[in-house]
CSV table of C-alpha atoms in Angstrom, one decimal:
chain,number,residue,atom,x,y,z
A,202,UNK,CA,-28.9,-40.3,-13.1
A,203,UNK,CA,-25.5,-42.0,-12.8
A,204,UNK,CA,-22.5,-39.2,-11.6
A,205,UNK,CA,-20.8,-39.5,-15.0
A,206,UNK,CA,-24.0,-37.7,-16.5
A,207,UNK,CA,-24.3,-34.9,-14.1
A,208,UNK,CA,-20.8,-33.9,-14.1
A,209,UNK,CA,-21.3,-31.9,-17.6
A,210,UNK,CA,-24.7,-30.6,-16.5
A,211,UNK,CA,-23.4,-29.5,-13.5
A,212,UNK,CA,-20.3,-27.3,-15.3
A,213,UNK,CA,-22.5,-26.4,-17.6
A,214,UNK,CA,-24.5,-24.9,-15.0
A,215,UNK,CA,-22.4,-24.0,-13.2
A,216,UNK,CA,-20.4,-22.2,-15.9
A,217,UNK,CA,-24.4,-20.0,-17.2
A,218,UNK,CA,-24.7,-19.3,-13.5
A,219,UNK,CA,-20.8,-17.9,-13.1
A,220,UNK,CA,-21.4,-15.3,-16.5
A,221,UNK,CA,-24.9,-14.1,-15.2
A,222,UNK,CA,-23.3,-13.1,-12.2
A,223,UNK,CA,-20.2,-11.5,-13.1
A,224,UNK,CA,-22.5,-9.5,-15.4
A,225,UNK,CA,-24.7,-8.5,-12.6
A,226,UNK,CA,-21.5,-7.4,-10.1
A,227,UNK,CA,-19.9,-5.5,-12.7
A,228,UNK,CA,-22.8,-3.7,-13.8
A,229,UNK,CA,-23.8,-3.1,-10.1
A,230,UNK,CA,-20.9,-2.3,-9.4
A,231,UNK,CA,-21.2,1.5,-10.8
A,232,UNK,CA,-24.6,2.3,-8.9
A,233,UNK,CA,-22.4,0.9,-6.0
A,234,UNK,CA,-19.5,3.0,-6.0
A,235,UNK,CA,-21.5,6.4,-6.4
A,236,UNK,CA,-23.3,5.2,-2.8
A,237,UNK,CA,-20.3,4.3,-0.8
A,238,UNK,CA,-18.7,7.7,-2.2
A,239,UNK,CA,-20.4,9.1,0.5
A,240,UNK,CA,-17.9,7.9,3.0
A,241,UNK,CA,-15.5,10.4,1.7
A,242,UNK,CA,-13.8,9.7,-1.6
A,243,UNK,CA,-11.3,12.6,-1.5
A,244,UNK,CA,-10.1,11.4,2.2
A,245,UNK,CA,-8.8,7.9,0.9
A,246,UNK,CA,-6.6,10.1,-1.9
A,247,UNK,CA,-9.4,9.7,-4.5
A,248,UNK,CA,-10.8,12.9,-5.8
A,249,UNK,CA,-14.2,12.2,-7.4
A,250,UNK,CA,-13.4,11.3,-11.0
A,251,UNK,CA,-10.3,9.1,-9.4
A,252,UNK,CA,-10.3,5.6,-11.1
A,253,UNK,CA,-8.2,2.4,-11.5
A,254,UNK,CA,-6.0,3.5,-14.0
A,255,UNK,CA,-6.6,2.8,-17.7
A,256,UNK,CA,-4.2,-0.1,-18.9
A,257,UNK,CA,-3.8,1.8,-22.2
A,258,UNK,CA,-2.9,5.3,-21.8
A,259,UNK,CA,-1.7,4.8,-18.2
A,260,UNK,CA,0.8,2.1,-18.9
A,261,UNK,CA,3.9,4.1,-17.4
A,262,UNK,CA,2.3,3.0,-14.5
A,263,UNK,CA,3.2,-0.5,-14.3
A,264,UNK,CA,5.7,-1.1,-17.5
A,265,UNK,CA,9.2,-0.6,-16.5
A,266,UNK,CA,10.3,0.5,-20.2
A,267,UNK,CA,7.3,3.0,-20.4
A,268,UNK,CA,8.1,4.1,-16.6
A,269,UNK,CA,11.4,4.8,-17.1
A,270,UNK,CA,10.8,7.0,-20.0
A,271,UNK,CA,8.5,8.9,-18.9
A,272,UNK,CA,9.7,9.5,-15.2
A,273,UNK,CA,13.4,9.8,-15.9
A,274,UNK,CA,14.4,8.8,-12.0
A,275,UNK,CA,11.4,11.1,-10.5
A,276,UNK,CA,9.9,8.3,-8.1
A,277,UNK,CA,9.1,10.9,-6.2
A,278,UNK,CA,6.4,11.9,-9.2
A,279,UNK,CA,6.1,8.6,-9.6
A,280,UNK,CA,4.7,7.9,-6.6
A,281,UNK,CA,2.5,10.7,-7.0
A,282,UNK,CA,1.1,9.9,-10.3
A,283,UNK,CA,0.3,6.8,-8.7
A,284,UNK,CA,-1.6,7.8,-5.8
A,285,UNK,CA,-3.4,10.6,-8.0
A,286,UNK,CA,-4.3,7.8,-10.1
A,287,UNK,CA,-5.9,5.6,-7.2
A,288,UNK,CA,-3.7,3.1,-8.4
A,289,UNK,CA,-3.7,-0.6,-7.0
A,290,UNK,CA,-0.8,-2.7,-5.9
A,291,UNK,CA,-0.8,-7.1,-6.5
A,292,UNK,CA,-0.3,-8.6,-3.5
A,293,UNK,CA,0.4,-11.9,-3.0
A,294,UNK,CA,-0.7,-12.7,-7.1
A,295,UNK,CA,-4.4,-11.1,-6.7
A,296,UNK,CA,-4.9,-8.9,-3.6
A,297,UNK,CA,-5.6,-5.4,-5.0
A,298,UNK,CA,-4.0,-2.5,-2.2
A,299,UNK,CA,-5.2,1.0,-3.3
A,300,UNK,CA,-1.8,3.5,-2.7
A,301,UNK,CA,-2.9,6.2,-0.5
A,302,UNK,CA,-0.3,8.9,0.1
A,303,UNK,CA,-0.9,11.3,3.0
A,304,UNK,CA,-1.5,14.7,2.8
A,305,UNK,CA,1.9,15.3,4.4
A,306,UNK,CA,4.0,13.3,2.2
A,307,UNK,CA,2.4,14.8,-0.6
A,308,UNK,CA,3.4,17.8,0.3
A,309,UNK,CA,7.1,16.5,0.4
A,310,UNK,CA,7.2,14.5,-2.2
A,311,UNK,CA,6.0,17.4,-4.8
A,312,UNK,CA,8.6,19.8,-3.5
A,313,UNK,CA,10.8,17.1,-4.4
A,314,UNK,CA,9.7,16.1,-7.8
A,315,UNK,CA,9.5,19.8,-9.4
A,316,UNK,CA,12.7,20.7,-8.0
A,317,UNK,CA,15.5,19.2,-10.1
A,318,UNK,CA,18.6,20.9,-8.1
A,319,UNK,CA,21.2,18.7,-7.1
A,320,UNK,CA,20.0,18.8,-3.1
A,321,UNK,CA,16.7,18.1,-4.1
A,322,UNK,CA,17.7,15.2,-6.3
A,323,UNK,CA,19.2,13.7,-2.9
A,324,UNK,CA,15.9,13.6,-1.5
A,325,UNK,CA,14.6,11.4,-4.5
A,326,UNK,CA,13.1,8.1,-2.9
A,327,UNK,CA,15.5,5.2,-4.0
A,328,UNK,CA,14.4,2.0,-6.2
A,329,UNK,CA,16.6,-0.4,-4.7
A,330,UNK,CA,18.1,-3.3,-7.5
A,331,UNK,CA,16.5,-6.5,-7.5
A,332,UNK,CA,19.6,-8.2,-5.4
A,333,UNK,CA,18.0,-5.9,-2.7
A,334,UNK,CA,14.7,-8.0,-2.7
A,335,UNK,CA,13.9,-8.0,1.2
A,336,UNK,CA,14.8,-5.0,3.3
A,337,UNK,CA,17.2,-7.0,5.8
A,338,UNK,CA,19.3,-6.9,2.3
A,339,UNK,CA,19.6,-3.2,2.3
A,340,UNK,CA,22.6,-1.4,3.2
A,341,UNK,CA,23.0,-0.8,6.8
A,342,UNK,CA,19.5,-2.6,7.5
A,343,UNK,CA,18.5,-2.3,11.6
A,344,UNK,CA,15.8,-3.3,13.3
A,345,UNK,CA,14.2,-0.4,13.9
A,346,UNK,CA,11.2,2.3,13.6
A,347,UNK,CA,13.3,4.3,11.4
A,348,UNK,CA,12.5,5.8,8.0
A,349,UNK,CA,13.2,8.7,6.2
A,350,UNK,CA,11.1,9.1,3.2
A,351,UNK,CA,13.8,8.2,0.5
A,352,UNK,CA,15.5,4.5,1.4
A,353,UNK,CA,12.1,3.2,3.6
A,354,UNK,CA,8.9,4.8,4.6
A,355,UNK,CA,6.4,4.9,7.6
A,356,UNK,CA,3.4,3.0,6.5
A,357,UNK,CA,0.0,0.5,6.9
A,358,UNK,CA,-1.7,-1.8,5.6
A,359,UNK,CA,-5.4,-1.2,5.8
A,360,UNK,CA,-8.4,-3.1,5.7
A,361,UNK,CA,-12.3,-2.9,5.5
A,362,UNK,CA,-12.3,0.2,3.3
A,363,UNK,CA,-15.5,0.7,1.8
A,364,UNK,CA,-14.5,2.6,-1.9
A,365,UNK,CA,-10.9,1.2,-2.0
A,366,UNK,CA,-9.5,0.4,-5.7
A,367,UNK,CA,-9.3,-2.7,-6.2
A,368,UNK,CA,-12.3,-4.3,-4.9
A,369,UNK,CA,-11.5,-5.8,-1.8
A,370,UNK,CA,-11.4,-2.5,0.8
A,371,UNK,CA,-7.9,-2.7,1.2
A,372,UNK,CA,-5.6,0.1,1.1
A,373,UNK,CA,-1.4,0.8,1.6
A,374,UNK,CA,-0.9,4.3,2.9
A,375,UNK,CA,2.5,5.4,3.2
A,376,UNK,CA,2.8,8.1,5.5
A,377,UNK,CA,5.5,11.3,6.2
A,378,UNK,CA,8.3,10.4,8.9
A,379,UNK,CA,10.6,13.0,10.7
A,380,UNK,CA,13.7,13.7,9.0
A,381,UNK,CA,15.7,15.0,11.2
A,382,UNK,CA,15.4,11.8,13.9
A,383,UNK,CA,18.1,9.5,14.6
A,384,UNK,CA,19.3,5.9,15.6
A,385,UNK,CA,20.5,5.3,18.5
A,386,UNK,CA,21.8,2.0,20.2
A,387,UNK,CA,19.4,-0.4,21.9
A,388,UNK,CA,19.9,0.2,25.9
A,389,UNK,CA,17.8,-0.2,29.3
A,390,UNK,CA,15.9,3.4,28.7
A,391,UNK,CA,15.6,2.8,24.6
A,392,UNK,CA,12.2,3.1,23.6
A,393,UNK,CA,11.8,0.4,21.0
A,394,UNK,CA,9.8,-2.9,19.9
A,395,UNK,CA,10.4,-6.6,20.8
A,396,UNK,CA,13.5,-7.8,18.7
A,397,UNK,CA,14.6,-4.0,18.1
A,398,UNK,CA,18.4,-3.8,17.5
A,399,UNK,CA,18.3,-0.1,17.0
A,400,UNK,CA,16.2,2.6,18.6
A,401,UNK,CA,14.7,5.6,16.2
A,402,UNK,CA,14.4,9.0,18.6
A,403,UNK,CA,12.1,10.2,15.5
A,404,UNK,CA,8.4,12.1,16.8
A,405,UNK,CA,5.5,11.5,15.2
A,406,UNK,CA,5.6,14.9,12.8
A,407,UNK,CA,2.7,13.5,10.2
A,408,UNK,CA,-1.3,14.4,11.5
A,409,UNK,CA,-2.0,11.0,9.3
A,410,UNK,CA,1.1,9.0,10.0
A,411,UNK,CA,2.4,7.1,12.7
A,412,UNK,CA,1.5,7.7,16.3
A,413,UNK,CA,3.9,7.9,19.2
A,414,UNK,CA,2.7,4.7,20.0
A,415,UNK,CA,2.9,3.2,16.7
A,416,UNK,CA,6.4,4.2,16.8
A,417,UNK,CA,7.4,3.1,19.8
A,418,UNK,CA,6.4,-0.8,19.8
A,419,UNK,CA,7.4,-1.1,16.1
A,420,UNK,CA,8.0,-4.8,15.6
A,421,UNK,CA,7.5,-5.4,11.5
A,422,UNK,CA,10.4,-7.8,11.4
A,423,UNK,CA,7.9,-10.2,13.4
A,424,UNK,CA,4.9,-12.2,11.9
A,425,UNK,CA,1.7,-9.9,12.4
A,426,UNK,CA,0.3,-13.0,14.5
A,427,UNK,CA,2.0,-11.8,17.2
A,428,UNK,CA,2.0,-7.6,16.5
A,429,UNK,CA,-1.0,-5.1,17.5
A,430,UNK,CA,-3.6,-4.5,15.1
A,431,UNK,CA,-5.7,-1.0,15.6
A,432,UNK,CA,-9.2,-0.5,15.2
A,433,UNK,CA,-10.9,2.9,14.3
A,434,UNK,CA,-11.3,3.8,18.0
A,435,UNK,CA,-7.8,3.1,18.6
A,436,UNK,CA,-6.1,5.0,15.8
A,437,UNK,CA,-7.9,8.3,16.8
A,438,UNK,CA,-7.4,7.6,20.7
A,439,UNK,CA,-4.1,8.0,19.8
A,440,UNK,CA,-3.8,11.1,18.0
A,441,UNK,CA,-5.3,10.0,14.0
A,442,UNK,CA,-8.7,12.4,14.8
A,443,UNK,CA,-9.9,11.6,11.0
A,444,UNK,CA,-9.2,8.0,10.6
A,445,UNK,CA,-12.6,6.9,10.8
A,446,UNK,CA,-13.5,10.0,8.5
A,447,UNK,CA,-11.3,8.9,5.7
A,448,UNK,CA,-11.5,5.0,5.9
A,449,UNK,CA,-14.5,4.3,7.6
A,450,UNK,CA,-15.4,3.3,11.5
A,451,UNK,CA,-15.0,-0.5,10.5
A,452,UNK,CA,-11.6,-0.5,8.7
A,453,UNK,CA,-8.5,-1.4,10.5
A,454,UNK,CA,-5.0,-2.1,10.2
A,455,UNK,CA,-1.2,-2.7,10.8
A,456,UNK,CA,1.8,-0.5,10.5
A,457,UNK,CA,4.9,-1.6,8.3
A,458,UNK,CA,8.0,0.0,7.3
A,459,UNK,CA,8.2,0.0,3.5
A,460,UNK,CA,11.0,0.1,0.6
A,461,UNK,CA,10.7,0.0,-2.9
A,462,UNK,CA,13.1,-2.3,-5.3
A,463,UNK,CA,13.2,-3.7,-8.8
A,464,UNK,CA,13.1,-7.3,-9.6
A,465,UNK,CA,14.7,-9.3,-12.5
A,466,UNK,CA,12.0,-7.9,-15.2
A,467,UNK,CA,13.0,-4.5,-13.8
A,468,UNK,CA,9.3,-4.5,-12.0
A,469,UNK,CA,9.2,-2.3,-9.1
A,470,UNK,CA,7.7,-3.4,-6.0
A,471,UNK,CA,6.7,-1.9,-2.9
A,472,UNK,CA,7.9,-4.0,0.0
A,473,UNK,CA,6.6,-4.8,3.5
A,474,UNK,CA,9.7,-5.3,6.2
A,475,UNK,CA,8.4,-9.3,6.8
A,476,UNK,CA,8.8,-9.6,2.9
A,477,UNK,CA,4.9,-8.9,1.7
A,478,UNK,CA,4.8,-6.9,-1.2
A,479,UNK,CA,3.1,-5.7,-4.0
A,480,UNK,CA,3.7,-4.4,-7.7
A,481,UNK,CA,1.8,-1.9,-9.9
A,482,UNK,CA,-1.3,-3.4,-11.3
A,483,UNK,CA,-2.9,-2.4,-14.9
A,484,UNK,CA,-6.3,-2.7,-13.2
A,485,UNK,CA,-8.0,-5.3,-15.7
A,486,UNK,CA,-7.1,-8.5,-14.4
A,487,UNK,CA,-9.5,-11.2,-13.7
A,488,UNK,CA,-8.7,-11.5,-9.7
A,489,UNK,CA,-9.5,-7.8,-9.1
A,490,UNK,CA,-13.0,-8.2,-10.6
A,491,UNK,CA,-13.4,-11.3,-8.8
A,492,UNK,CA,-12.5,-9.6,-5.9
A,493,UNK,CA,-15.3,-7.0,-6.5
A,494,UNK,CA,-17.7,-10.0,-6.2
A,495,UNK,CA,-16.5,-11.8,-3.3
A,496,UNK,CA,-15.4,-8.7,-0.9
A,497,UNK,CA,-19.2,-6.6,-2.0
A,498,UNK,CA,-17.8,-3.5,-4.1
């Protein structure tokens, strides 16, 4: 059989063998879920009817007309609604980051989003505009551990979750930071990471947030080649007692400092310091559920 005749039997094939499959991992994929619900759904933000959201009555979710209408400048519910809806985030055009809020900075950011007094209103986290696209645009940018849970935020990147959104095991968490830390200049006694110009005296105030440690070698602004990763073992050796509890003895991770801005289709996207980010996703598209398949959930 000459190579021009086996090229359309082999996309053919290929093509029968593709659908069968994707039938298969989406129909497994249900029985799957209710099995790896046992490593503890409600401790990755889910509760136990907590889904992707639905792209047709959740669509304030991720279209900027419908989000500003229905939010009126509440981010801070907006980043609740999110969470609560186990929503994912589109990194890098098809990896799917389930939002995990923690306890602490749910606690905050409700306070914040049912009180509509001016003080309060202060406290709102801020979209920055879309000429604000990295965080070493923002006003008064330092490198630095700083954040205070309105212009950037304590956070990680996780990975090797078992019942993550999105089907890939990857979660964002954005964690609480103290607000009533300061920056200080970079001397001889500062405690701060390699490249820091600014030190952050801030203490690590959040049972699910950053460590003392995590705080103190802070380095986002470098490539994650050269920063510390933590294991399980090492998360809860330093303080996180119910990390492996709510992600999982296997997952692991990397803390970032994140902002949130707009871009020119008045998008909003969350926003690593090196410049990875992610936007809203409607849950449906074609990378997710290929993601189920290749990553096994």
């Amino acid at each position: 059989m000459t190579m021009l005749k086996r090229v359309p039997i082999f996309l053919a094939s290929f093509f029968i063998l593709l659908n069968s499959y994707l039938a298969l991992a989406f129909n497994a994929n249900i029985g799957h879920r209710s099995i790896v619900s046992s490593v503890s759904r409600s401790a990755i933000g889910m509760s136990s009817t907590a889904a992707a959201p639905n792209s047709e009555q959740k669509s304030h979710l991720y279209v900027p007309s419908d989000r500003d209408e229905y939010y009126q400048g509440n981010i801070a519910q907006y980043l609740l609604d999110l969470h609560d809806e186990g929503a994912t985030l589109n990194f890098c055009g098809g990896m799917m980051f389930q939002l995990v809020l923690s306890d602490k900075l749910q606690t905050h950011l409700k306070s914040v989003a049912a009180d509509s007094s001016s003080e309060s209103e202060q406290k709102q986290p801020i979209i920055h505009p879309a000429s604000q696209s990295l965080m070493s645009r923002t006003p008064d940018y330092k490198k630095s551990s700083f954040a205070d849970n309105i212009f950037s935020f304590h956070g990680r990147e996780l990975r090797k979750i078992p019942n993550a959104n999105g089907g890939m095991g990857f979660v964002l968490q954005l964690s609480y930071a103290d607000p009533s830390a300061t920056l200080e200049e970079v001397s001889s006694s500062s405690i701060a990471g390699k490249g820091a110009d600014a030190a952050w005296n801030g203490s690590p105030v959040d049972p699910q947030g950053w460590s003392k440690e995590e705080i103190a070698t802070y380095d986002g602004w470098r490539s994650d080649q050269f920063r510390q990763w933590r294991k399980c073992s090492m998360y809860e050796d330093e303080g996180y007692s119910t990390f492996g509890q709510e992600f999982g003895n296997e997952a692991f991770g990397l803390n970032h400092r994140f902002f949130l801005h707009l871009d020119s289709q008045n998008k909003m996207w969350l926003s690593a310091e090196d410049g990875c980010e992610g936007t809203p996703a409607d849950g449906s598209s074609l990378m997710k559920k290929l993601g189920g398949m290749l990553f096994g959930m």
